[in-house]
Short mmCIF file of C-alpha atoms in Angstrom, two decimals:
data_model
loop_
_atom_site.label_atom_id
_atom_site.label_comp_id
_atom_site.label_asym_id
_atom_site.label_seq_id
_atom_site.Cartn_x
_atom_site.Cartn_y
_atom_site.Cartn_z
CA UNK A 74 -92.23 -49.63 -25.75
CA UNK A 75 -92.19 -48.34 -22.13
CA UNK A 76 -89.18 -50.90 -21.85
CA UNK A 77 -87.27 -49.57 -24.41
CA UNK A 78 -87.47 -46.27 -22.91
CA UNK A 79 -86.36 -47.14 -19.35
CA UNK A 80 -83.37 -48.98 -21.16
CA UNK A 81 -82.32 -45.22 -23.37
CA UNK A 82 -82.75 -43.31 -19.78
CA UNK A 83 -80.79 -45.87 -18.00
CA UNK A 84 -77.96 -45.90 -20.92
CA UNK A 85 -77.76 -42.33 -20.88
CA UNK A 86 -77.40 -41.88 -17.35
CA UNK A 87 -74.29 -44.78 -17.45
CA UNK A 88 -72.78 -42.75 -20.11
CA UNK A 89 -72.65 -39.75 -18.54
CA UNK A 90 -71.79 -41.14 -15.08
CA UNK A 91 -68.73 -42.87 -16.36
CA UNK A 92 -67.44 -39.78 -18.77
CA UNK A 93 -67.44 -37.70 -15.44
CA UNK A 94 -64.72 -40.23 -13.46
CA UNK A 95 -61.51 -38.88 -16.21
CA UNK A 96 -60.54 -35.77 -17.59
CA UNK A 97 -60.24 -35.06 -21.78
CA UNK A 98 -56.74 -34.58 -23.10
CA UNK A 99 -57.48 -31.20 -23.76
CA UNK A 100 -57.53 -30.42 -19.71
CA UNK A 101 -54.57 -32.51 -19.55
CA UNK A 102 -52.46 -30.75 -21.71
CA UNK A 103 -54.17 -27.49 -19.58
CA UNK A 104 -52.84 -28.79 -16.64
CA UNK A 105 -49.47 -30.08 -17.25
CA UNK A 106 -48.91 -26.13 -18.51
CA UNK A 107 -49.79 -24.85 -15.38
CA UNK A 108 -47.69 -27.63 -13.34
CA UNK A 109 -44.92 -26.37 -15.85
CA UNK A 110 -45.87 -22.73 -14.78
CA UNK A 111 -45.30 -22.93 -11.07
CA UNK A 112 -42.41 -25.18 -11.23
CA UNK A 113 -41.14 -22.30 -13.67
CA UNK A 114 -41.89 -19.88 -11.58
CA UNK A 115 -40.46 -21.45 -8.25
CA UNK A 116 -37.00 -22.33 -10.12
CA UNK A 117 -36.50 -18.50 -11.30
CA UNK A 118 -37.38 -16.93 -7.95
CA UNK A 119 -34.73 -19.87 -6.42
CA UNK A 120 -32.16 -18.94 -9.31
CA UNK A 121 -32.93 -15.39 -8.43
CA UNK A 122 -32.98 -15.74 -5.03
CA UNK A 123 -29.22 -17.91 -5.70
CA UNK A 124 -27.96 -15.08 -7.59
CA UNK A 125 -28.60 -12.07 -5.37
CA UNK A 126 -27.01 -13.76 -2.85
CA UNK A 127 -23.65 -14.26 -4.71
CA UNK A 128 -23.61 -11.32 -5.56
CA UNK A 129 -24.46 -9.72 -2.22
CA UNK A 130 -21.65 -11.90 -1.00
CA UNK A 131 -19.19 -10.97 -3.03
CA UNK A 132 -20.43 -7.15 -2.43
CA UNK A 133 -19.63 -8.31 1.08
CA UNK A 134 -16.09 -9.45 0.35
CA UNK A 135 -15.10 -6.92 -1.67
CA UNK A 136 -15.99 -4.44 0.52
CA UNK A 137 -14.00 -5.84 3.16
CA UNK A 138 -10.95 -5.65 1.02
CA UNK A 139 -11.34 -2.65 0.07
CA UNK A 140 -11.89 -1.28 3.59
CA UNK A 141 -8.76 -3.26 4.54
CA UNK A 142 -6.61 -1.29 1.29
CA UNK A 143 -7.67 1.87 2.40
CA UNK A 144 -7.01 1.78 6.20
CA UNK A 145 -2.94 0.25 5.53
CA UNK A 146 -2.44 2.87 2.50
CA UNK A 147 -4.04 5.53 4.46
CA UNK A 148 -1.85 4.72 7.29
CA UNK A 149 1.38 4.99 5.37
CA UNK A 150 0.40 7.81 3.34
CA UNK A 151 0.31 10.11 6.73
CA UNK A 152 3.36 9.02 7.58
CA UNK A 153 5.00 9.44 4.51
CA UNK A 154 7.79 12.13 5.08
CA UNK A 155 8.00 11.33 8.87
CA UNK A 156 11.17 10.39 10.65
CA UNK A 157 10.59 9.75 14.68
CA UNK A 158 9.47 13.97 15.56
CA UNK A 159 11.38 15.10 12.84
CA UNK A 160 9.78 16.13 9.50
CA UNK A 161 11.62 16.53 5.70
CA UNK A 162 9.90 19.95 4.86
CA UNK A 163 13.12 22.32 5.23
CA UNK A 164 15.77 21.88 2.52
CA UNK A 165 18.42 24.81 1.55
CA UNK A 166 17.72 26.88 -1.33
CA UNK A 167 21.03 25.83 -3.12
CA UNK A 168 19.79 22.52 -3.00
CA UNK A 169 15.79 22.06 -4.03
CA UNK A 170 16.43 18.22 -4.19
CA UNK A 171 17.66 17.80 -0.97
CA UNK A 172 16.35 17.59 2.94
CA UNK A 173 18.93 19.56 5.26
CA UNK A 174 16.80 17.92 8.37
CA UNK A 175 17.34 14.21 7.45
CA UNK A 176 20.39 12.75 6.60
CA UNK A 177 21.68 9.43 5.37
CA UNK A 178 25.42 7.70 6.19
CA UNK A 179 26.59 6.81 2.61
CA UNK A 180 29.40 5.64 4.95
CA UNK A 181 27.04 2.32 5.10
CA UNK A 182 26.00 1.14 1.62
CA UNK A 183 22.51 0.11 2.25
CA UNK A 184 20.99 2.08 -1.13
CA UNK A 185 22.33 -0.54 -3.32
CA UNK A 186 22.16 -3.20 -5.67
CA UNK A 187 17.96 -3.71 -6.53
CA UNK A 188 17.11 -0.51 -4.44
CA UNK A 189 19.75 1.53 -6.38
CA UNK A 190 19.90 5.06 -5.23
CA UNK A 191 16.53 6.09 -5.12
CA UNK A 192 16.45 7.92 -2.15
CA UNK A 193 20.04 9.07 -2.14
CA UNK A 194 20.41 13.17 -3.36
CA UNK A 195 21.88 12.91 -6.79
CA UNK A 196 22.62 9.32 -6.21
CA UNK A 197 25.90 9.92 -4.80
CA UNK A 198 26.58 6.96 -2.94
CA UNK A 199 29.89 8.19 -1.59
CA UNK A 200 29.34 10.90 -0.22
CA UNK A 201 29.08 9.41 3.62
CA UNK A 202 26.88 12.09 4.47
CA UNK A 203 23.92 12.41 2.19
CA UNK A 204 20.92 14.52 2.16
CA UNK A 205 17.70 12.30 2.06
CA UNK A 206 15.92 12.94 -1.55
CA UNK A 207 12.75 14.87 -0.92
CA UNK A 208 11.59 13.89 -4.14
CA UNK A 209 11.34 10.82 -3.24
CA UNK A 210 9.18 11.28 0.25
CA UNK A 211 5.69 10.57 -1.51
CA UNK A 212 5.77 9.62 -5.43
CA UNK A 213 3.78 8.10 -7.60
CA UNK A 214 4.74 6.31 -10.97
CA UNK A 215 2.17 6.54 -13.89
CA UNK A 216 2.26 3.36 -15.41
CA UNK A 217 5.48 2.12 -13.63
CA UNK A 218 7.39 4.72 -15.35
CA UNK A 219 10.63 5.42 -13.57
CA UNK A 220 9.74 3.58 -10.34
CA UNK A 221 13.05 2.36 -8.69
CA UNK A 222 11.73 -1.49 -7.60
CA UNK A 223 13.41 -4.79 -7.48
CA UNK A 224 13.69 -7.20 -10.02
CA UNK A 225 10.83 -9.22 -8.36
CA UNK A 226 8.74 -6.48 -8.15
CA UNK A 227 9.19 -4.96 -11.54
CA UNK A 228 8.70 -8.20 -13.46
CA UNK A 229 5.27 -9.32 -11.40
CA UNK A 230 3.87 -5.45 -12.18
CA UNK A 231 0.71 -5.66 -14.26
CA UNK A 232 1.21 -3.67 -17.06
CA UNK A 233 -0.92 -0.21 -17.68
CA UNK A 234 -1.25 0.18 -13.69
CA UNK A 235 0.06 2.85 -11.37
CA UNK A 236 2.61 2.89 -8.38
CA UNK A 237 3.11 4.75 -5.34
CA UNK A 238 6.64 4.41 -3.29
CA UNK A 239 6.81 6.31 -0.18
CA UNK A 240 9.65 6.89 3.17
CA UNK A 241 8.90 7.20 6.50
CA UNK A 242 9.90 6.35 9.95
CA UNK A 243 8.78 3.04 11.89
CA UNK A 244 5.25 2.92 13.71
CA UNK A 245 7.28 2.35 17.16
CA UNK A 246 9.46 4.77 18.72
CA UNK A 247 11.69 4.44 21.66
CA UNK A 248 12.74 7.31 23.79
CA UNK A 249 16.18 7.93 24.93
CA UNK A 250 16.91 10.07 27.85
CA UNK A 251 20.71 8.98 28.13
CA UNK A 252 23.42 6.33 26.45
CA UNK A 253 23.76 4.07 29.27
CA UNK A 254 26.39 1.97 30.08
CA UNK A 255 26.34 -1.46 28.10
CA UNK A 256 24.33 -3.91 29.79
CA UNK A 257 21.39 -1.51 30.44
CA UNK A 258 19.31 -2.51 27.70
CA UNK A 259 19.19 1.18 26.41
CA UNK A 260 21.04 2.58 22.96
CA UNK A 261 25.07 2.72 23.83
CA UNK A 262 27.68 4.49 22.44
CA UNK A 263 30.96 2.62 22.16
CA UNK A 264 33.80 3.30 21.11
CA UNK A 265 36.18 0.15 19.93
CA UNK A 266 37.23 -0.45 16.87
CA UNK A 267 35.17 -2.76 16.21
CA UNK A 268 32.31 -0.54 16.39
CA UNK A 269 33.57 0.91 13.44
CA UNK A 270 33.20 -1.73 10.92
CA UNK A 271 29.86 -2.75 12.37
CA UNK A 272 27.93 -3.30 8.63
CA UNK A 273 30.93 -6.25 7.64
CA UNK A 274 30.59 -9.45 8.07
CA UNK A 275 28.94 -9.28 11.53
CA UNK A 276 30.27 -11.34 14.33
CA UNK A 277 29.20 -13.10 17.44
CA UNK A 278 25.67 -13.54 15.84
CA UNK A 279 24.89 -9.55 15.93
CA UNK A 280 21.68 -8.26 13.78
CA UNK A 281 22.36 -5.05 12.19
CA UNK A 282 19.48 -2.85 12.03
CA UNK A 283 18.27 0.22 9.76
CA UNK A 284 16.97 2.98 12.32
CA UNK A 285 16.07 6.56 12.41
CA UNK A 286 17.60 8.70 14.80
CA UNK A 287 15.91 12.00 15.61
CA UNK A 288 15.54 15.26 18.36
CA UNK A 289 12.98 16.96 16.45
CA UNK A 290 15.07 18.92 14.79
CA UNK A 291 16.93 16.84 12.71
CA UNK A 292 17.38 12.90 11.90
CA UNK A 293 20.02 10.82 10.93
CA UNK A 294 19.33 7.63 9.29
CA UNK A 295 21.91 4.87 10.32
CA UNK A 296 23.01 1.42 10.53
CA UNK A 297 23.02 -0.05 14.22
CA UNK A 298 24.71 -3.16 15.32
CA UNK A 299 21.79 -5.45 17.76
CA UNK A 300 23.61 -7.09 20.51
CA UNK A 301 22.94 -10.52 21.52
CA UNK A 302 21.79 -8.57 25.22
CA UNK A 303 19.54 -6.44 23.47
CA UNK A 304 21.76 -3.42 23.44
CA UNK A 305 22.51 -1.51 20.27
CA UNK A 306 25.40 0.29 19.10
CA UNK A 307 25.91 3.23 16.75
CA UNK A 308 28.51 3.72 14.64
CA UNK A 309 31.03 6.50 16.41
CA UNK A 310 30.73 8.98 13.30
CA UNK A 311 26.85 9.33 14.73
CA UNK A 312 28.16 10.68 18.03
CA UNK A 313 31.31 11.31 18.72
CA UNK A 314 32.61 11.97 21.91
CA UNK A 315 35.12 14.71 22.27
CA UNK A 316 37.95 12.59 23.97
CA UNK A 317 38.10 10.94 20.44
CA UNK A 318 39.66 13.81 18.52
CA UNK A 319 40.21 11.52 15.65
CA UNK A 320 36.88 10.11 15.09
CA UNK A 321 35.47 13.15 15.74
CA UNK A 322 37.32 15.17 13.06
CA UNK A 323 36.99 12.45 10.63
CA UNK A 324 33.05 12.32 11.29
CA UNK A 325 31.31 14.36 8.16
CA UNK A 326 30.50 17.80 8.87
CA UNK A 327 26.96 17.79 7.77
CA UNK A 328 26.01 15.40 10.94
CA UNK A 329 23.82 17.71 13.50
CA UNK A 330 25.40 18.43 16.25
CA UNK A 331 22.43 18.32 18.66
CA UNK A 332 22.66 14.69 17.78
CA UNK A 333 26.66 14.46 19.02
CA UNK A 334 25.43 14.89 22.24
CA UNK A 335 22.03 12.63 23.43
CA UNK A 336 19.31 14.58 24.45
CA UNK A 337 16.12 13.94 26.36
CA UNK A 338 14.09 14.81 23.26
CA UNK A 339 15.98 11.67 20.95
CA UNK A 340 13.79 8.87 19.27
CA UNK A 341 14.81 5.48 17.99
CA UNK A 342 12.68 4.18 15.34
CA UNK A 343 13.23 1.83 12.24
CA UNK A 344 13.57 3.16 9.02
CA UNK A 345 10.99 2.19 6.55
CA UNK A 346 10.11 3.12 3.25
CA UNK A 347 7.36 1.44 1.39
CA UNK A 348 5.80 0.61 -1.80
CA UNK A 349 3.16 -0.34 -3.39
CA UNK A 350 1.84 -1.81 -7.12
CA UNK A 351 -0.28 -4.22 -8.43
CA UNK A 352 0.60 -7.58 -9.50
CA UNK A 353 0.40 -11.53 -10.07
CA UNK A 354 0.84 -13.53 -6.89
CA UNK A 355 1.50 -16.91 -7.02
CA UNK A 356 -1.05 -18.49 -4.06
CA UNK A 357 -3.88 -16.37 -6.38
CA UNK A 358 -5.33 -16.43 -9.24
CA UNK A 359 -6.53 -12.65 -8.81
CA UNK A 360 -4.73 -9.36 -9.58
CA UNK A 361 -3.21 -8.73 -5.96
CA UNK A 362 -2.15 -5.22 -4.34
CA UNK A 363 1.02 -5.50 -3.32
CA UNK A 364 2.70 -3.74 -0.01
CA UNK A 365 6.78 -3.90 -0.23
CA UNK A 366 8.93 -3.12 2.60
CA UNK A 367 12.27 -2.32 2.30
CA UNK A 368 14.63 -4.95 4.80
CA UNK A 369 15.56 -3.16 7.76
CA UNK A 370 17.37 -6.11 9.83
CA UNK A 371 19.52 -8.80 8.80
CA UNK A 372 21.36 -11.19 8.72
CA UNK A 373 22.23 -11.33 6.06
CA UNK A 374 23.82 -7.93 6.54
CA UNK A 375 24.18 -7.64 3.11
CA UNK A 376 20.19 -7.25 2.40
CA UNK A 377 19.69 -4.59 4.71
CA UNK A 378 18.26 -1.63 3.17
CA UNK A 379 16.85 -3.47 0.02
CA UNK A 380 13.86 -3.64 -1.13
CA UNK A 381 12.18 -6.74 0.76
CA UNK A 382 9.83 -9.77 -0.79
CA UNK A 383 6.44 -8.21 -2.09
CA UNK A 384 3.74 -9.20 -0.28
CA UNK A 385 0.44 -9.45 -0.78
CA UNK A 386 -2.07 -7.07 1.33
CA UNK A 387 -5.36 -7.64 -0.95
CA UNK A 388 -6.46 -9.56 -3.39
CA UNK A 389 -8.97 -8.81 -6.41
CA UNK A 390 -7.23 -5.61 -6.94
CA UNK A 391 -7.43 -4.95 -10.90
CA UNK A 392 -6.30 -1.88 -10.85
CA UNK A 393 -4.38 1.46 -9.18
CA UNK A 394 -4.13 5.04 -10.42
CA UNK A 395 -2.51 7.37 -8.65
CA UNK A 396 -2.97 11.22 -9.17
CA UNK A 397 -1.72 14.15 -6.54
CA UNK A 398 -2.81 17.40 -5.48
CA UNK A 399 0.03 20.06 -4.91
CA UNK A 400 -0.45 23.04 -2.61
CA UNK A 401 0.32 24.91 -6.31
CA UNK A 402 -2.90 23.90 -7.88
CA UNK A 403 -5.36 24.16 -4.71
CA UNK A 404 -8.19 26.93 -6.05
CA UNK A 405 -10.72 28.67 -4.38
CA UNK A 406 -13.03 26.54 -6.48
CA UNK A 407 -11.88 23.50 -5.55
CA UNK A 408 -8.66 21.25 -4.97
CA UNK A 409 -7.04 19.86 -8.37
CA UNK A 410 -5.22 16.56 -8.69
CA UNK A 411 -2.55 15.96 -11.11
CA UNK A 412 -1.19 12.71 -12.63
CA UNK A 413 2.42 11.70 -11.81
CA UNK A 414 3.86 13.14 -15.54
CA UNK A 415 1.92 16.20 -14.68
CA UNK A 416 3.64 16.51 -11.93
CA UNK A 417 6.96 16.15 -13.18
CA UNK A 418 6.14 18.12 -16.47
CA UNK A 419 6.05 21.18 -14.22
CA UNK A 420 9.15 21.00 -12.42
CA UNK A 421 11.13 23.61 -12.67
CA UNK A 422 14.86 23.45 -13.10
CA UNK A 423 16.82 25.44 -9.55
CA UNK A 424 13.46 25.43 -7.98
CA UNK A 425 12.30 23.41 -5.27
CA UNK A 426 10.53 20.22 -5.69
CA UNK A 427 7.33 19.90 -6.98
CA UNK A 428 7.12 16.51 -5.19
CA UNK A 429 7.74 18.11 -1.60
CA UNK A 430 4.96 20.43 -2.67
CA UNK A 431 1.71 17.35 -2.75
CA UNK A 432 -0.58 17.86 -0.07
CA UNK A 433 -2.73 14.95 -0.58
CA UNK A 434 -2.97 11.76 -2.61
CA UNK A 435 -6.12 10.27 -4.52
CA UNK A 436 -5.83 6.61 -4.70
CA UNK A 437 -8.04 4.52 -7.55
CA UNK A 438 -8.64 1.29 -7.21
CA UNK A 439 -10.73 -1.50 -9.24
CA UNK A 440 -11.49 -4.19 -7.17
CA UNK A 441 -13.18 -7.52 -8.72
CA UNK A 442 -14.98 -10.60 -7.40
CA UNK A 443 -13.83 -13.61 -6.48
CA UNK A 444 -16.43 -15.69 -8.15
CA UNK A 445 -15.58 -15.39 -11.89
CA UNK A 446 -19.41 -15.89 -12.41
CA UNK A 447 -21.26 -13.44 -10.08
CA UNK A 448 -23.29 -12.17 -13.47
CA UNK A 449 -25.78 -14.39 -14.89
CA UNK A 450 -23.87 -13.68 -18.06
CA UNK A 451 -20.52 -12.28 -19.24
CA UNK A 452 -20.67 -8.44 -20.21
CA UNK A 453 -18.49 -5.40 -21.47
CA UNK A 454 -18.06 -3.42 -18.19
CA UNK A 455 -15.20 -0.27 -18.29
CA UNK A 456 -13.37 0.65 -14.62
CA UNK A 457 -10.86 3.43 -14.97
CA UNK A 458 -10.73 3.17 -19.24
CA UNK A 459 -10.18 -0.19 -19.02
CA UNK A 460 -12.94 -2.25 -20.65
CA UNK A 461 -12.96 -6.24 -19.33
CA UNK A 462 -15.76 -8.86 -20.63
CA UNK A 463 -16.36 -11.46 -18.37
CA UNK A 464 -19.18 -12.31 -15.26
CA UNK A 465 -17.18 -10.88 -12.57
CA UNK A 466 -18.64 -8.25 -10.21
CA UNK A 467 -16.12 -4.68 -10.55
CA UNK A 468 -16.34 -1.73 -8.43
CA UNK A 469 -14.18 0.95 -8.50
CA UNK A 470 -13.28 2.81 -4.93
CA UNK A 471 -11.55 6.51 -5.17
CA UNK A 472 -9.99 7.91 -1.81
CA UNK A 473 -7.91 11.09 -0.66
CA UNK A 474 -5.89 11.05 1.77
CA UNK A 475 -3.89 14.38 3.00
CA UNK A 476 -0.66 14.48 3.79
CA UNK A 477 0.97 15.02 7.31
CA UNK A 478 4.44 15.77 6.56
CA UNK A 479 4.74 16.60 2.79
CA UNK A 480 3.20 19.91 1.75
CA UNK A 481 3.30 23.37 2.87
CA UNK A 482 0.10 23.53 4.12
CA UNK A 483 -0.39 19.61 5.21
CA UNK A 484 -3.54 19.25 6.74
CA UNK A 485 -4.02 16.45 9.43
CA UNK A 486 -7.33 14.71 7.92
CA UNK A 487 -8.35 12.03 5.97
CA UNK A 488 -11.27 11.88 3.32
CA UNK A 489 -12.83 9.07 1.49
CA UNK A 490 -14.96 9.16 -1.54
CA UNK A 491 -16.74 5.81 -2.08
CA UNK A 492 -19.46 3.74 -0.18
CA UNK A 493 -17.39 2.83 2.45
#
């Protein structure tokens, strides 16, 4: 008997030692869950962790561009209206359209063909001594409506987006304290006939150039002949020299005289309206803001003057409206801003331009990711009334900038609304 119960004891213990070297299924199944669990949890915070940082990137990269848009529109927007130290703001009262400090020489057709006569008073292309179009200093165009672009740039505008199309003078200026004798690498004044079909053909491999000249009082803008020496020659109906009776009485009579005669206070500086609208590019798959130039060298002489090819200054751009404030609708509350068709809705018909009248600009823009999947998931998001469904990252960046030279009361600052 006492044998039999040393062999249960002994049994007993063996059972339980070998039940306590494994695990049940139960604890298992327990434990795979809570493998499962962390490995869960790891691979969200990395996916999390993955995702902030694409989109913080593309944060990144959009601001960039956006800090990049506003700093080369801002730029051109204060200059808008500027020629050398000469400002548009004066026009005669029997002419509200018109500039009588800036003048163009319809004598040299370089409004034409895709540029048409957009800046020309009236359009009248024949008249060889034009008053510039004020109306056409700073303008924007709601939807593309009206805007006076080139085939190229009209067909690669995205549709439902603003443009802006603005003139001014070059960023360089050269001084000219006397017309030197050719050879002196200074601005000449000549005299041969020759010099008097200077926007032909072109000769002897001379560049013809579109420049501004000014005396703070009143510009002339002008074709100019670029010798192979670096000299450049005006045409004589610019200055005319009283020994040439002939050119001088056939010169128009609208040219100011203080430019006849070269003074210590004249500027040089290239002529150089500019546009911009949003559009398809071909090396991106991205809506691109587009900054155009108009050509103002050659050869070929016969571009000169036109608008130039559109080129891309950021991409990502989705979308521009433009809306202005005119010194008009400025309250003591507050400054108002008016679309383009507002604008022209209130012109008045003998008065002076509205358009002469905008003392600052508000500029719109939707900018958009790179990455097309910067959300974890595609979603309805509305910029500017337009509503897009996709993963891409939008932000929308509004700016004013004031005017230098347009307005009555042009201030000389710049503001920007957005997180800049």
């Amino acid at each position: 008997m006492s044998s039999t119960v040393f062999n249960a004891a002994y049994n007993a213990r063996a059972r339980n030692r070998f039940a306590q070297l494994g695990v049940t299924l139960i604890e298992l199944m327990i434990a795979m869950v809570i493998g499962l669990m962390i490995v869960a949890a790891i691979g969200y915070i990395y996916l999390q962790g993955r995702t902030g940082y694409k989109a913080q990137d593309a944060q990144s990269r959009m601001q960039e561009e956006m800090r990049l848009a506003v700093d080369v529109m801002t730029r051109d927007l204060q200059l808008a209206g500027r020629f050398g130290c000469t400002r548009a703001l004066d026009r005669s009262s029997t002419e509200p359209d018109a500039s009588t400090t800036v003048r163009l020489a319809g004598v040299h057709p370089y409004m034409t063909a895709n540029s048409g006569t957009w800046l020309e008073k009236d359009g009248d292309s024949t008249n060889s001594n034009t008053s510039v179009d004020v109306s056409q200093l700073l303008r924007g165009y709601e939807n593309g409506a009206g805007w006076r672009a080139s085939a190229a740039m009209a067909s690669a505008r995205l549709a439902g987006t603003d443009t802006i199309t603005l003139v001014r003078g070059g960023d360089d200026e050269t001084h000219v304290s006397n017309f030197l004798p050719e050879g002196e690498k200074a601005i000449i004044q000549t005299i041969e006939p020759t010099t008097r079909t200077l926007f032909g053909a072109g000769t002897g491999g001379n560049d013809a150039r579109l420049l501004v000249v000014s005396n703070c009082k009143s510009a002339y803008v002008v074709k100019a002949d670029i010798k192979n020496n670096g000299d450049i020659t005006f045409d004589n109906t610019l200055n005319p020299t009283p020994v040439d009776a002939a050119i001088q009485s056939a010169a128009p009579a609208g040219i100011p005289s203080s430019l006849r005669t070269p003074l210590d206070v004249v500027t040089v500086t290239t002529f150089s309206p500019v546009s911009y609208h949003i559009g398809t590019s071909a090396t991106s798959t991205l809506p691109t803001l587009f900054r155009t130039e108009v050509m103002e060298s050659g050869p070929p002489l016969g571009q000169i003057g036109l608008w130039g090819t559109p080129q891309p200054l950021v991409s990502g751009v989705e979308n521009m409206r433009v809306r202005f404030s005119v010194n008009a609708t400025d309250t003591a509350t507050g400054r108002v801003f008016l679309t383009p068709s507002e604008i022209n809705a209130a012109q008045v018909a003998g008065q002076p331009n509205v358009w002469l009248s905008v003392a600052a600009a508000e500029i719109t823009l939707t900018v958009i990711s790179e990455d097309a999947n910067v959300r974890t998931k595609s979603e309805a998001q509305t910029a500017q009334g337009v509503t897009t469904t996709d993963a891409r990252l939008r932000r929308v960046i509004r700016f004013v900038v004031e005017t230098r030279n347009t307005g009555r009361d042009a201030a000389k600052s710049v503001r920007n609304q957005g997180d800049l």
